Each structure stands twice: as structure tokens, then as C-alpha cells.
XYZ file of N, CA and C in Angstrom:
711
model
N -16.952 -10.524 -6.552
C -17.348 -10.660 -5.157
C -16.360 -9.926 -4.252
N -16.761 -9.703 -3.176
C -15.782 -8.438 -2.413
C -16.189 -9.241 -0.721
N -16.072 -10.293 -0.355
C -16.193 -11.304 0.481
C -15.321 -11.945 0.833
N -13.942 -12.246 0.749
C -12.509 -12.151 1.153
C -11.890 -11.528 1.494
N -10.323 -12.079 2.469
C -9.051 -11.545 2.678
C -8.649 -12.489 1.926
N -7.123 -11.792 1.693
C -6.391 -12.751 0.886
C -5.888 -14.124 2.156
N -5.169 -14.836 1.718
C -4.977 -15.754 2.466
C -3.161 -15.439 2.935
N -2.681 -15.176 4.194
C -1.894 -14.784 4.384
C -0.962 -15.906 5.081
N -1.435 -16.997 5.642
C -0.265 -18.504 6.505
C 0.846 -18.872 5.390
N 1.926 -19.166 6.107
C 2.648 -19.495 5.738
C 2.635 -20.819 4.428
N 1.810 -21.560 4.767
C 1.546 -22.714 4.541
C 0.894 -22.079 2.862
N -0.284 -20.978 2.778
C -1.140 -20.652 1.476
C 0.098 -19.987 0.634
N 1.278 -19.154 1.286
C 2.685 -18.574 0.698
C 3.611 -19.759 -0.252
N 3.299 -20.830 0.257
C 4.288 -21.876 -0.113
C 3.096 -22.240 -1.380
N 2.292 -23.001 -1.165
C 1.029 -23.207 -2.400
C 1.426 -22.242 -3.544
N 1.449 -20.765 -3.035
C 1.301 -19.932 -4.624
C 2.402 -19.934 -5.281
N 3.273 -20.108 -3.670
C 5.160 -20.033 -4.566
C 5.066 -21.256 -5.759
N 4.672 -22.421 -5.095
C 4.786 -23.398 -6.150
C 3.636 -23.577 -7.461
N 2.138 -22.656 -7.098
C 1.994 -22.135 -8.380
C 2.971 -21.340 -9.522
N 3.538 -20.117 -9.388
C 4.463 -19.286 -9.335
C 5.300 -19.933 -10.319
N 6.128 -21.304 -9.847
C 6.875 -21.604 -10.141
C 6.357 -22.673 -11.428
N 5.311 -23.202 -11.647
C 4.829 -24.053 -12.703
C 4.461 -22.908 -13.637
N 4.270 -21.993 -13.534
C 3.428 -20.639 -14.768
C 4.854 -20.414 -15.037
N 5.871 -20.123 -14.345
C 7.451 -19.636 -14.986
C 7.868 -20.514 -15.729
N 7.672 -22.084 -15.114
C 7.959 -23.146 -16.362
C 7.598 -23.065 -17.409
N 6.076 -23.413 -17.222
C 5.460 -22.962 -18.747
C 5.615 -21.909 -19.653
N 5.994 -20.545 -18.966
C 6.379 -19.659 -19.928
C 7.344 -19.551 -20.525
N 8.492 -20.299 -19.966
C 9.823 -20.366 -20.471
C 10.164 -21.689 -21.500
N 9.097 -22.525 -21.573
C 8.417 -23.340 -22.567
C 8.311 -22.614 -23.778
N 7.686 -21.291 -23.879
C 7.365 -20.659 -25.051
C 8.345 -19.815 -25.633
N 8.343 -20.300 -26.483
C 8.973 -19.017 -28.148
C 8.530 -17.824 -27.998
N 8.945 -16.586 -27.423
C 8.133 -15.980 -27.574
C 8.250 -15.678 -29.365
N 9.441 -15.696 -30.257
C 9.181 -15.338 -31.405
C 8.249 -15.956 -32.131
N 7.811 -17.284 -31.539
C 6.299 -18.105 -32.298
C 5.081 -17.140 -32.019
N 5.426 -15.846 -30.936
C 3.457 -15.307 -30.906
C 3.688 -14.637 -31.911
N 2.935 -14.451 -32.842
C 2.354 -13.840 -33.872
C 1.801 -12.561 -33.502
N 0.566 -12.944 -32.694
C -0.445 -11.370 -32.394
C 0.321 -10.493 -31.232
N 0.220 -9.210 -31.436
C 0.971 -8.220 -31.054
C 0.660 -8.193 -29.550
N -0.918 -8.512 -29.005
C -1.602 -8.392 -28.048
C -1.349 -9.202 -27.022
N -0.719 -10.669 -27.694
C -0.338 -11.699 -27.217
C 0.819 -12.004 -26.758
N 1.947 -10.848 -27.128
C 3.168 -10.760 -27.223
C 3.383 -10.201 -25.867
N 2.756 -8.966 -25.992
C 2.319 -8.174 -24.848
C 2.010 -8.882 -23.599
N 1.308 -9.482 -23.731
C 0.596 -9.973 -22.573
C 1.730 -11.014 -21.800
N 2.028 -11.957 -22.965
C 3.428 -12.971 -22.323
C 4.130 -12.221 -22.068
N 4.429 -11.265 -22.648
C 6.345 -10.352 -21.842
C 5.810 -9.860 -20.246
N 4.435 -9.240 -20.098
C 3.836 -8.806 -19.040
C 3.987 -9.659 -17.873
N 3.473 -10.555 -18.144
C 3.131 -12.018 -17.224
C 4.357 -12.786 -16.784
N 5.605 -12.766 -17.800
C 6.847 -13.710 -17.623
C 7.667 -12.443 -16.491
N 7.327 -11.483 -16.769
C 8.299 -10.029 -16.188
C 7.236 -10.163 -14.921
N 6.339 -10.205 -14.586
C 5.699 -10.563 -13.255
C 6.294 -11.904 -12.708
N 6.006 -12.798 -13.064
C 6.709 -13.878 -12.480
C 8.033 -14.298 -11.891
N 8.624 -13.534 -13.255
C 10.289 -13.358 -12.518
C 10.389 -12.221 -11.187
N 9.546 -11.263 -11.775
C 10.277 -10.548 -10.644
C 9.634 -10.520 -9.204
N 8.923 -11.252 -9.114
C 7.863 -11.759 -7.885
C 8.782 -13.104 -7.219
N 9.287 -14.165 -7.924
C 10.015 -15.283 -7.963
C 11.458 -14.491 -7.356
N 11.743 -13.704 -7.676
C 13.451 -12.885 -7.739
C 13.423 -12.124 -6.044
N 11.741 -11.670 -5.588
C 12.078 -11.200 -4.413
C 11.691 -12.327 -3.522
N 11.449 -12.684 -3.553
C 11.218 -14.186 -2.482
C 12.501 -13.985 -1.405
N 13.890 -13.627 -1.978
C 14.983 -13.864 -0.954
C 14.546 -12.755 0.295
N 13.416 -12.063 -0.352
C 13.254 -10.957 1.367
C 12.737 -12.035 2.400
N 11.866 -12.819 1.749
C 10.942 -13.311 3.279
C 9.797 -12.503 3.928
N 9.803 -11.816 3.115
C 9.107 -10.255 3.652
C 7.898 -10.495 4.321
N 7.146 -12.292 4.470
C 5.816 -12.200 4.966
C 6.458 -12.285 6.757
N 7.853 -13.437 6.743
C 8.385 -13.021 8.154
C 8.534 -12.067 9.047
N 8.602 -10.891 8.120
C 9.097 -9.386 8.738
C 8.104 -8.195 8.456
N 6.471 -8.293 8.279
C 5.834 -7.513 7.497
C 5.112 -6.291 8.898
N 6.374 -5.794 9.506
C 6.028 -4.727 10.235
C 5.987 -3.213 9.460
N 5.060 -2.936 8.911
C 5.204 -1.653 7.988
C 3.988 -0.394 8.067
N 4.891 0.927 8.507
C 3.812 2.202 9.123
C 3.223 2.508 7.178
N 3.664 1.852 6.069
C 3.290 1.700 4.922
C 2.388 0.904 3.794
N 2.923 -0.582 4.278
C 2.019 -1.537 3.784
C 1.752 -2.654 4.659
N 1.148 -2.547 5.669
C 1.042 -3.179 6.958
C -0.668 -3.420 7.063
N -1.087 -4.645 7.523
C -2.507 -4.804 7.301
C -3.031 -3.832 7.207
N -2.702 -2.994 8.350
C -3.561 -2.029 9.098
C -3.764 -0.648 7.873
N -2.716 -0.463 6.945
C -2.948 0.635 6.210
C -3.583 -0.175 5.075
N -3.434 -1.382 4.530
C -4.086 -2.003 3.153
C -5.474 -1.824 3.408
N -5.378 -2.883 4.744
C -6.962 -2.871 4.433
C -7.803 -1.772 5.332
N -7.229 -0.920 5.835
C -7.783 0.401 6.500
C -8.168 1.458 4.642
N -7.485 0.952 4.029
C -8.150 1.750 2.841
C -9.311 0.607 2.011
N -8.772 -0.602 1.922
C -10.081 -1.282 1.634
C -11.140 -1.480 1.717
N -11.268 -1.179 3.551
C -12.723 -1.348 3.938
C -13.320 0.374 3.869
N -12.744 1.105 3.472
C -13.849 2.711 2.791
C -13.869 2.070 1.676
N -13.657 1.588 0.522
C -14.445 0.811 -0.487
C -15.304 -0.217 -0.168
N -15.366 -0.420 0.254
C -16.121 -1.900 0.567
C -17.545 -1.411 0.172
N -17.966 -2.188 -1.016
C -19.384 -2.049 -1.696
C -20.346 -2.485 -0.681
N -21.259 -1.799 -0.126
C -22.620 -1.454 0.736
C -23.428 -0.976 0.256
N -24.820 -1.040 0.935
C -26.089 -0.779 -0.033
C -26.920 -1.491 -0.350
N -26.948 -3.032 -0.790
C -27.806 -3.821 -1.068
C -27.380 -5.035 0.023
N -28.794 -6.104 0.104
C -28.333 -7.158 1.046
C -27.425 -8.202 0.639
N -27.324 -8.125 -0.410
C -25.867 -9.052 -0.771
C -24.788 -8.258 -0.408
N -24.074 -7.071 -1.205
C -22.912 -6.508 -0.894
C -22.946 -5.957 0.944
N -24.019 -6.406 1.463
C -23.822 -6.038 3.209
C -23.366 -7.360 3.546
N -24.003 -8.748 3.113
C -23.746 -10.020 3.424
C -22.123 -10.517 3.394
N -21.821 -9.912 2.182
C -20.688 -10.128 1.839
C -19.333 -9.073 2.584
N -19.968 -7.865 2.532
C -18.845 -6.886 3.989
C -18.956 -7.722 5.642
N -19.642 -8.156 5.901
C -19.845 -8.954 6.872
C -18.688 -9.849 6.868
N -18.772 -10.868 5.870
C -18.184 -11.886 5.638
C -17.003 -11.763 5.530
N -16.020 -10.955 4.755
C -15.131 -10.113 4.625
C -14.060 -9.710 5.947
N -15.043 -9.147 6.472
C -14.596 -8.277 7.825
C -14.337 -9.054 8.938
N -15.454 -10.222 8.592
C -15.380 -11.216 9.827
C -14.389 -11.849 9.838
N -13.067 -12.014 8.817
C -12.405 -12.631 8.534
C -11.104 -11.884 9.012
N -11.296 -10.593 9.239
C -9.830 -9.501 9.273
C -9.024 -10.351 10.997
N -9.937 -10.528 11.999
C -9.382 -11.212 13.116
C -8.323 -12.097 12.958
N -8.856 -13.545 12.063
C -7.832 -14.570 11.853
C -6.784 -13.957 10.882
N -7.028 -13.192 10.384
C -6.083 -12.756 9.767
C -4.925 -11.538 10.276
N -4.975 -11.118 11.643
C -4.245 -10.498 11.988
C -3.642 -11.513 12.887
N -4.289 -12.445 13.362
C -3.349 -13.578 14.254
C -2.725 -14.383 13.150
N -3.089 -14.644 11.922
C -2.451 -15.068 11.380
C -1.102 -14.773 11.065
N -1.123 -13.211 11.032
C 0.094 -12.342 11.122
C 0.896 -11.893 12.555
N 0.439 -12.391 13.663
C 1.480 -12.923 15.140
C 2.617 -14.102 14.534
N 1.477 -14.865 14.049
C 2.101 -16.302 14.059
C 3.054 -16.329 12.897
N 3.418 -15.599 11.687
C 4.225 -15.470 10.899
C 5.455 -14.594 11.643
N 5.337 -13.318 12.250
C 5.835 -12.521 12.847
C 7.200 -12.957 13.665
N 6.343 -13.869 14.789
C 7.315 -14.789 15.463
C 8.120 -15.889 14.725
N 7.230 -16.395 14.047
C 8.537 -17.478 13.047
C 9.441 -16.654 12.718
N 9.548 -14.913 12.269
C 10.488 -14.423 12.023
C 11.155 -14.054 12.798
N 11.019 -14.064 14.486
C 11.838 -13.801 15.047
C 12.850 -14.892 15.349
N 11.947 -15.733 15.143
C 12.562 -17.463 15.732
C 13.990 -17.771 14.255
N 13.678 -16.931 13.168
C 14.874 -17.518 12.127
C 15.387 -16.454 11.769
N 15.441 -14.860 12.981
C 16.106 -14.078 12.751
C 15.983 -13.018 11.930
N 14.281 -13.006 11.702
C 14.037 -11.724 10.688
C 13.156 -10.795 11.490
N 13.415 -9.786 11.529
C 12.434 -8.829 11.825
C 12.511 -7.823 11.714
N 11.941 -6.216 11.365
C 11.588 -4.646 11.187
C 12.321 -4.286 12.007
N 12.967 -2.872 11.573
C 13.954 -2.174 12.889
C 13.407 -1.691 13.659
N 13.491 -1.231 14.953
C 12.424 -0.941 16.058
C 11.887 0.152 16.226
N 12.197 1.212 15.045
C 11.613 2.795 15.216
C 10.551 2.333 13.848
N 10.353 1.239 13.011
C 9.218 1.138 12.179
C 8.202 0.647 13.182
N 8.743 -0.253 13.942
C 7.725 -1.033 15.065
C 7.289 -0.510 15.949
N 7.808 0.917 15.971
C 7.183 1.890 17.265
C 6.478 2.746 16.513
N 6.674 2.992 15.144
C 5.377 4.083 14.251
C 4.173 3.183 14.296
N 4.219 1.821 13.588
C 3.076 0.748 13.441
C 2.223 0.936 14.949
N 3.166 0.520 16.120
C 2.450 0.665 17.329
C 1.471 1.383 17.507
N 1.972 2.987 17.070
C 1.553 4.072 17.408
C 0.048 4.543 16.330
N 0.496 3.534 15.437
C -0.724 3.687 14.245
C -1.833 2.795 14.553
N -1.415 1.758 15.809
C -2.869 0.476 15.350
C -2.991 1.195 16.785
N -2.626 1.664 17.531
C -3.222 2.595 18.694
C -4.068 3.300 18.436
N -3.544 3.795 17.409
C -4.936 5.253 16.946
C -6.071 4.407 16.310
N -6.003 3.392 15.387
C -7.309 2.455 15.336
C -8.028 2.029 16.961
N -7.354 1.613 17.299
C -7.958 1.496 18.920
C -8.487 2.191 19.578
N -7.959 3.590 19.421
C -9.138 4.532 20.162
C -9.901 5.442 19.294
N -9.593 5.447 18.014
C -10.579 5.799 17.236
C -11.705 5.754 17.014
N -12.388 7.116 16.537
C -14.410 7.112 16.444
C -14.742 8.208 15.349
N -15.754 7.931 15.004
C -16.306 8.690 13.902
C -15.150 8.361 12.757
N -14.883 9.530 11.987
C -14.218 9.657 10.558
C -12.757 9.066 11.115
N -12.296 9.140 12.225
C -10.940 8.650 12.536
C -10.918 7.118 12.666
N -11.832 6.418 12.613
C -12.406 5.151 12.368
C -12.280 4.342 10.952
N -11.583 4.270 10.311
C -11.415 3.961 8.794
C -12.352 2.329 8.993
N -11.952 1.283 10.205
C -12.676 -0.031 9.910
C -14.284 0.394 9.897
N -15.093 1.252 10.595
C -16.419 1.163 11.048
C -16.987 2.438 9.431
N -16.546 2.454 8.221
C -16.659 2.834 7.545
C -17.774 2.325 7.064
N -18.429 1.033 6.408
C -19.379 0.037 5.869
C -20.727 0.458 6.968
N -20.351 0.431 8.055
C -21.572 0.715 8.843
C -22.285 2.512 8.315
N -21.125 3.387 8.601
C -21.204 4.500 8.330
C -22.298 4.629 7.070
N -21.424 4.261 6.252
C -22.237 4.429 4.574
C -23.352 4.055 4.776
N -23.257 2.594 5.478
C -24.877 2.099 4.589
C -25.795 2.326 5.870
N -27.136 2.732 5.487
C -27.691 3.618 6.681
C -28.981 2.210 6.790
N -28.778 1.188 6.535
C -29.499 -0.378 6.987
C -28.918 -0.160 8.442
N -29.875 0.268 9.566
C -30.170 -0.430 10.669
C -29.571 -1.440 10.814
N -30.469 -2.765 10.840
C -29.784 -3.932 11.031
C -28.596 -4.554 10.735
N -28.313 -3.812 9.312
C -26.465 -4.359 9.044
C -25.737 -3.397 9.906
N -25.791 -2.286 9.997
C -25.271 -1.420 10.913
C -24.955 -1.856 12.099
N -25.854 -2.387 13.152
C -26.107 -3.515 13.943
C -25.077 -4.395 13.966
N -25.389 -4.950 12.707
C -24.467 -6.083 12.797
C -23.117 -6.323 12.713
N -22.530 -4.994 11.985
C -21.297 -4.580 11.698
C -20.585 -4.242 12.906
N -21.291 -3.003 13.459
C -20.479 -2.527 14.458
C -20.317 -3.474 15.874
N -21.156 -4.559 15.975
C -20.947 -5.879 16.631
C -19.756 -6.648 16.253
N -19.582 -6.660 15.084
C -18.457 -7.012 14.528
C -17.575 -6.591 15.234
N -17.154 -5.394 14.855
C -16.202 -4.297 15.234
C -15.836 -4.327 16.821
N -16.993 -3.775 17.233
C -16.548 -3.975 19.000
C -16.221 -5.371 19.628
N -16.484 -6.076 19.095
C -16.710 -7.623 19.786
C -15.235 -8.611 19.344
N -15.433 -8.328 18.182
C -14.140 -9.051 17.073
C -12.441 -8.242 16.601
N -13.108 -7.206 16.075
C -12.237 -6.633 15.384
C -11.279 -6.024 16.150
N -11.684 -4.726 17.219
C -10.958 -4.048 17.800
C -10.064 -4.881 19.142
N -10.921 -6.248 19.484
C -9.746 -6.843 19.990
C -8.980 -7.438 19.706
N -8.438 -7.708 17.825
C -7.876 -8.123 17.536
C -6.958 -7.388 17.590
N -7.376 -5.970 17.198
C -6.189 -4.638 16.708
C -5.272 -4.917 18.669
N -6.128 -4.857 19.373
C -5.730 -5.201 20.978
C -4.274 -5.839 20.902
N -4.841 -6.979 20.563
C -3.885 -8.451 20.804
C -2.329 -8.010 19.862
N -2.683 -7.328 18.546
C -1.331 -7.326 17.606
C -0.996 -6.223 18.224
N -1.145 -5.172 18.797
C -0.378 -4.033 19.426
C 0.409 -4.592 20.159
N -0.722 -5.144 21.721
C 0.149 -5.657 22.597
C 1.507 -6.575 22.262
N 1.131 -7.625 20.781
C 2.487 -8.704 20.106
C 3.438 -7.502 20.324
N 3.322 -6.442 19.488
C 4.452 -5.826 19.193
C 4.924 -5.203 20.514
N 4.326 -4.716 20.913
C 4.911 -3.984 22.035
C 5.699 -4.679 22.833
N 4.862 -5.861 23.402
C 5.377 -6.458 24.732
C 7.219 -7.906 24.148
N 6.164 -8.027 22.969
C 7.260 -9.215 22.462
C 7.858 -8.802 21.337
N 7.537 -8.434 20.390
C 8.370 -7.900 18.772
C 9.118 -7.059 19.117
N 8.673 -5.863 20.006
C 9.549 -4.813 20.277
C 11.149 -4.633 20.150
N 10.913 -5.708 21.768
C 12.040 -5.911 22.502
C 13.124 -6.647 21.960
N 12.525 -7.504 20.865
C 13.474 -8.914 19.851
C 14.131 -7.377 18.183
N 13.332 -6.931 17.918
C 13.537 -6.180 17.131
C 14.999 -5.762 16.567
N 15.528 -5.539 15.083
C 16.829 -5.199 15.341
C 16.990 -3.470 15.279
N 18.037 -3.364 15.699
C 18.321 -1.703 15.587
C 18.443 -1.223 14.234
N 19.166 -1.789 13.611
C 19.462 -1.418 12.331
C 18.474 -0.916 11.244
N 19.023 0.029 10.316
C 17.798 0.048 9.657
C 18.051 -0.489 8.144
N 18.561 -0.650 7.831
C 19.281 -1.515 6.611
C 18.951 -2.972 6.656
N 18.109 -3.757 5.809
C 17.472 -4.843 5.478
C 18.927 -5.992 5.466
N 20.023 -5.347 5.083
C 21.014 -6.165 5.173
C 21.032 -6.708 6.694
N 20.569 -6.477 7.657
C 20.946 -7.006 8.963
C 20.006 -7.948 9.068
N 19.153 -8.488 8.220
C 18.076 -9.934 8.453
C 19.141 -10.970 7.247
N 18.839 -11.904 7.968
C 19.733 -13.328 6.732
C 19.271 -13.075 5.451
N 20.328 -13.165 5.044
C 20.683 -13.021 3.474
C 20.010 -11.672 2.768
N 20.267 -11.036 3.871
C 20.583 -9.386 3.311
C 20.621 -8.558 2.400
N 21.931 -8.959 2.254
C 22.374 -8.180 0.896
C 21.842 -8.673 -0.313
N 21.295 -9.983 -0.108
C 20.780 -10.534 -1.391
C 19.208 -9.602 -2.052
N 18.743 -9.006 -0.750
C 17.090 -8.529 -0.791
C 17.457 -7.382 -2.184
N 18.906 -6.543 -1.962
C 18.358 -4.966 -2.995
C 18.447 -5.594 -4.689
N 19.578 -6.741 -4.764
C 18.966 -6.669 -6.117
C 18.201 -7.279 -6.669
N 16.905 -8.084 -5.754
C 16.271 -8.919 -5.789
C 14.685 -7.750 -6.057
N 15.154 -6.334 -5.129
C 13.996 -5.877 -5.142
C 14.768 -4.815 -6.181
N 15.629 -4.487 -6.719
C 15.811 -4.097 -8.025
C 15.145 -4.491 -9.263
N 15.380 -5.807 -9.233
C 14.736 -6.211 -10.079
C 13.140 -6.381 -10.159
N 12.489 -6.620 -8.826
C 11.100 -6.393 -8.981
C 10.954 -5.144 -9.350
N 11.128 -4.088 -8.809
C 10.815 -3.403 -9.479
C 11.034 -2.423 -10.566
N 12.413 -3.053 -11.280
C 12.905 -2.007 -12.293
C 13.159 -3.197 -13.642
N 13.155 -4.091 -13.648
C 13.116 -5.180 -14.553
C 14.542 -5.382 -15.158
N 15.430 -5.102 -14.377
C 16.751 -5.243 -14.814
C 18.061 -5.859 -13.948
N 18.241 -6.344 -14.074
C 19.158 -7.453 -13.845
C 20.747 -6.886 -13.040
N 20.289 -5.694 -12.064
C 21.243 -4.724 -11.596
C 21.288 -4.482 -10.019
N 22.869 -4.656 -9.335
C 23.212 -4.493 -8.084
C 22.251 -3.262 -7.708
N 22.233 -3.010 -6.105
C 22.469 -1.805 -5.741
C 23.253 -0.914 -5.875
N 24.442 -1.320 -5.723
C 25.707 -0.494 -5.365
C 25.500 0.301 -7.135
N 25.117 -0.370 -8.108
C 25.136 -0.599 -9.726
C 23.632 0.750 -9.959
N 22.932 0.456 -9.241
C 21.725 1.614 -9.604
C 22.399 3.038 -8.450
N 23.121 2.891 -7.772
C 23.398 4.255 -7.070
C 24.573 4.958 -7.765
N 25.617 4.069 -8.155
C 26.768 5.104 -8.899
C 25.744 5.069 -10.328
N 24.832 4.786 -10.856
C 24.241 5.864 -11.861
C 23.229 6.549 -11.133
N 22.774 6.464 -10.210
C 21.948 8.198 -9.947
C 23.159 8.971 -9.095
N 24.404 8.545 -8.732
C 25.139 9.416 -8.347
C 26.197 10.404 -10.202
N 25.691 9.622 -10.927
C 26.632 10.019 -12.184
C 25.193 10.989 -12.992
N 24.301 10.819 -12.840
C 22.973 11.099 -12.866
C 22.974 13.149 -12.637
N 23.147 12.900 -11.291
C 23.462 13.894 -10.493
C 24.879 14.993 -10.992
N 25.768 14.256 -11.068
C 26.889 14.861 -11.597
C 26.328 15.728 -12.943
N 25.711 14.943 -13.865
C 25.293 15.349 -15.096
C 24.736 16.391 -14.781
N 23.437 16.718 -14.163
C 22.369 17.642 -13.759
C 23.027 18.909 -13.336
N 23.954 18.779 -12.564
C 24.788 20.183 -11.869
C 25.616 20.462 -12.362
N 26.655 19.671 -13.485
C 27.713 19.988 -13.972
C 27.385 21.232 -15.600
């Protein structure tokens, strides 16, 4: 089904953490030298190496601070909705449903935003002035520069068409409204200068936290740069 957003409140973050944290139990329950099948082996090392390293970045907070000209609603699901299956009256029922949902879900993301300003986390202010400058161009965007009004585009149903771009004008684009103005008028100004993640609480803890998500090894920053600086030495010497 293609009829959801994910669920982004603070409150659904805490739920999965403590899913999260019962699947790490259980896996650390297991032998892995008791799996036998090769497939199975696989799959637990896969799943335990997800967990940890999903569990390991938690110290970012990152839903507090998720101002990004990279992975920021606006670019996820600005590529989601040109997929969005159209064409038949279910997969239109269901883009409907979907879409209708992107609103609460960008206020949902004010209201996280500010908790991060309120406990001291937030994006440095030249990311918060690209983002600006990006949900602007959704705002006055038309035709192909339009990535949300994509579903209407494709599917050439009249009436969902109709109904979509009602969506859009009525719902959607004043949502994109409301989170510009957040940033501009209020995130902006709270914003830190810095551009180094170390300047939000507990800082320094984020690089080897996101080391480890994404390199599966149990290594500082300072520890992955003098080897691509020894790296380097090698290459030219």
C-alpha cells in the first residue's frame, strides 16, 4: 500500500526506540554460532548491525534538529510523490490519502523543531537559509518545477486531478507557507553559527556514533581522519 507518511512526533520516536531496544535484546539472546543455515546467519549479522548502529546514533537527536537542503521533508518526499503509483481508483484513493497527510506532518515537524530550540539543538544558519530558499521554490513553483502536483500530472483522471490539485492549493502549499515562515521568522534567528555538530549538546559524542552507523566499526573521528590522512600520505608518497 502506498497510503502513508511515516509517523514523525516525538512521542511515535520514543515507541520505535523502545521497539529497537527489545529486537537488540533478543538478538543478543542468540548464539549466533547456534545458526546453522548460512542465510540465517546472514540475515542475524544484518539485522543486529542495523540495530546497533541505529541505537548508537540516537546521541544526535537528529529528529530535534532535522533542518536539511539534503534530507529534509521537502527533498524525501519531493522525490516520493513522482513515484507515487496513479492510474487506477485505488492507487488515486490511496495518493490522496497519502498526501493528505504531508500537512500534519510538516507541523508535526515545527513542533519537534522548537523542542530543539527549547533544549538547545538546532542546524547552522547558512543550512537554514538553503532549506528556506528551497521550500520557497516549492511555493512558487508550476508545471515540471512542481515535484508535489506530480500524481495529478501523470494521471490524466479528471476528477482525481480535481481532487488532488485541491489538495495542493488548499492544504499543502499552505503548509510549505507556515514551515518557511517557522524558519525564517523564528528558527532563523535562534539558529547556531557554527557549523560543526559539536556545538548542539553532547556533540562530540554524534561523530563516533555516526561512525559507527555508518561504517560498522567501533572508531573515533579524530581515529577515521589520521587514517585517511595516512591514506593520503601512502597515495602521493
Amino acid at each position: 500500500h502506498h497510503d502513508l507518511l511515516p509517523e514523525n512526533s516525538l512521542a511515535a520516536l520514543k515507541a520505535w526506540e523502545a521497539k529497537e531496544d527489545v529486537w537488540l535484546a533478543d538478538a543478543q539472546g542468540i548464539d549466533p554460532f547456534a545458526i546453522e543455515d548460512s542465510s540465517l546467519k546472514a540475515t542475524y549479522a544484518i539485522v543486529r548491525e542495523a540495530l546497533e548502529g541505529s541505537i548508537g546514533a540516537r546521541v544526535w537527536e537528529r529528529e530535534l534538529w532535522r533542518v536539511s537542503q539534503t534530507e529534509g521533508w521537502h527533498v524525501r518526499f519531493g522525490f516520493l510523490v513522482t513515484i507515487q503509483p496513479v492510474g487506477t481508483p485505488e492507487s488515486e484513493k490511496e495518493a490522496l490519502a497519502r498526501w493528505s497527510a504531508l500537512p500534519a506532518y510538516i507541523d508535526t515537524e515545527i513542533v519537534n523543531l522548537r523542542e530543539g530550540l527549547r533544549q538547545k539543538y538546532s542546524a547552522p544558519k547558512n543550512i537554514v537559509r538553503i532549506v528556506i530558499n528551497q521550500v520557497d521554490s516549492l511555493i512558487g513553483g508550476s508545471g515540471p518545477d512542481q515535484a508535489f502536483l506530480s500524481p495529478a500530472v501523470r494521471d490524466k483522471a479528471p476528477e482525481f486531478a480535481r481532487a488532488y490539485e485541491r489538495l495542493f492549493k488548499e492544504e499543502m502549499l499552505p503548509a510549505f507557507t507556515r514551515y518557511r515562515d517557522f524558519l525564517e521568522r523564528e528558527y532563523l534567528p535562534a539558529a547556531r553559527e557554527d557549523i560543526g555538530v559539536s556545538a548542539n549538546p553532547n556533540g562530540a559524542q554524534c561523530y563516533p556514533g555516526t561512525v559507527r552507523d555508518y561504517s560498522t566499526l567501533a572508531m573515533s573521528g579524530k581515529d577515521v581522519h589520521a587514517a585517511g590522512l595516512a591514506q593520503m600520505d601512502r597515495i602521493m608518497s
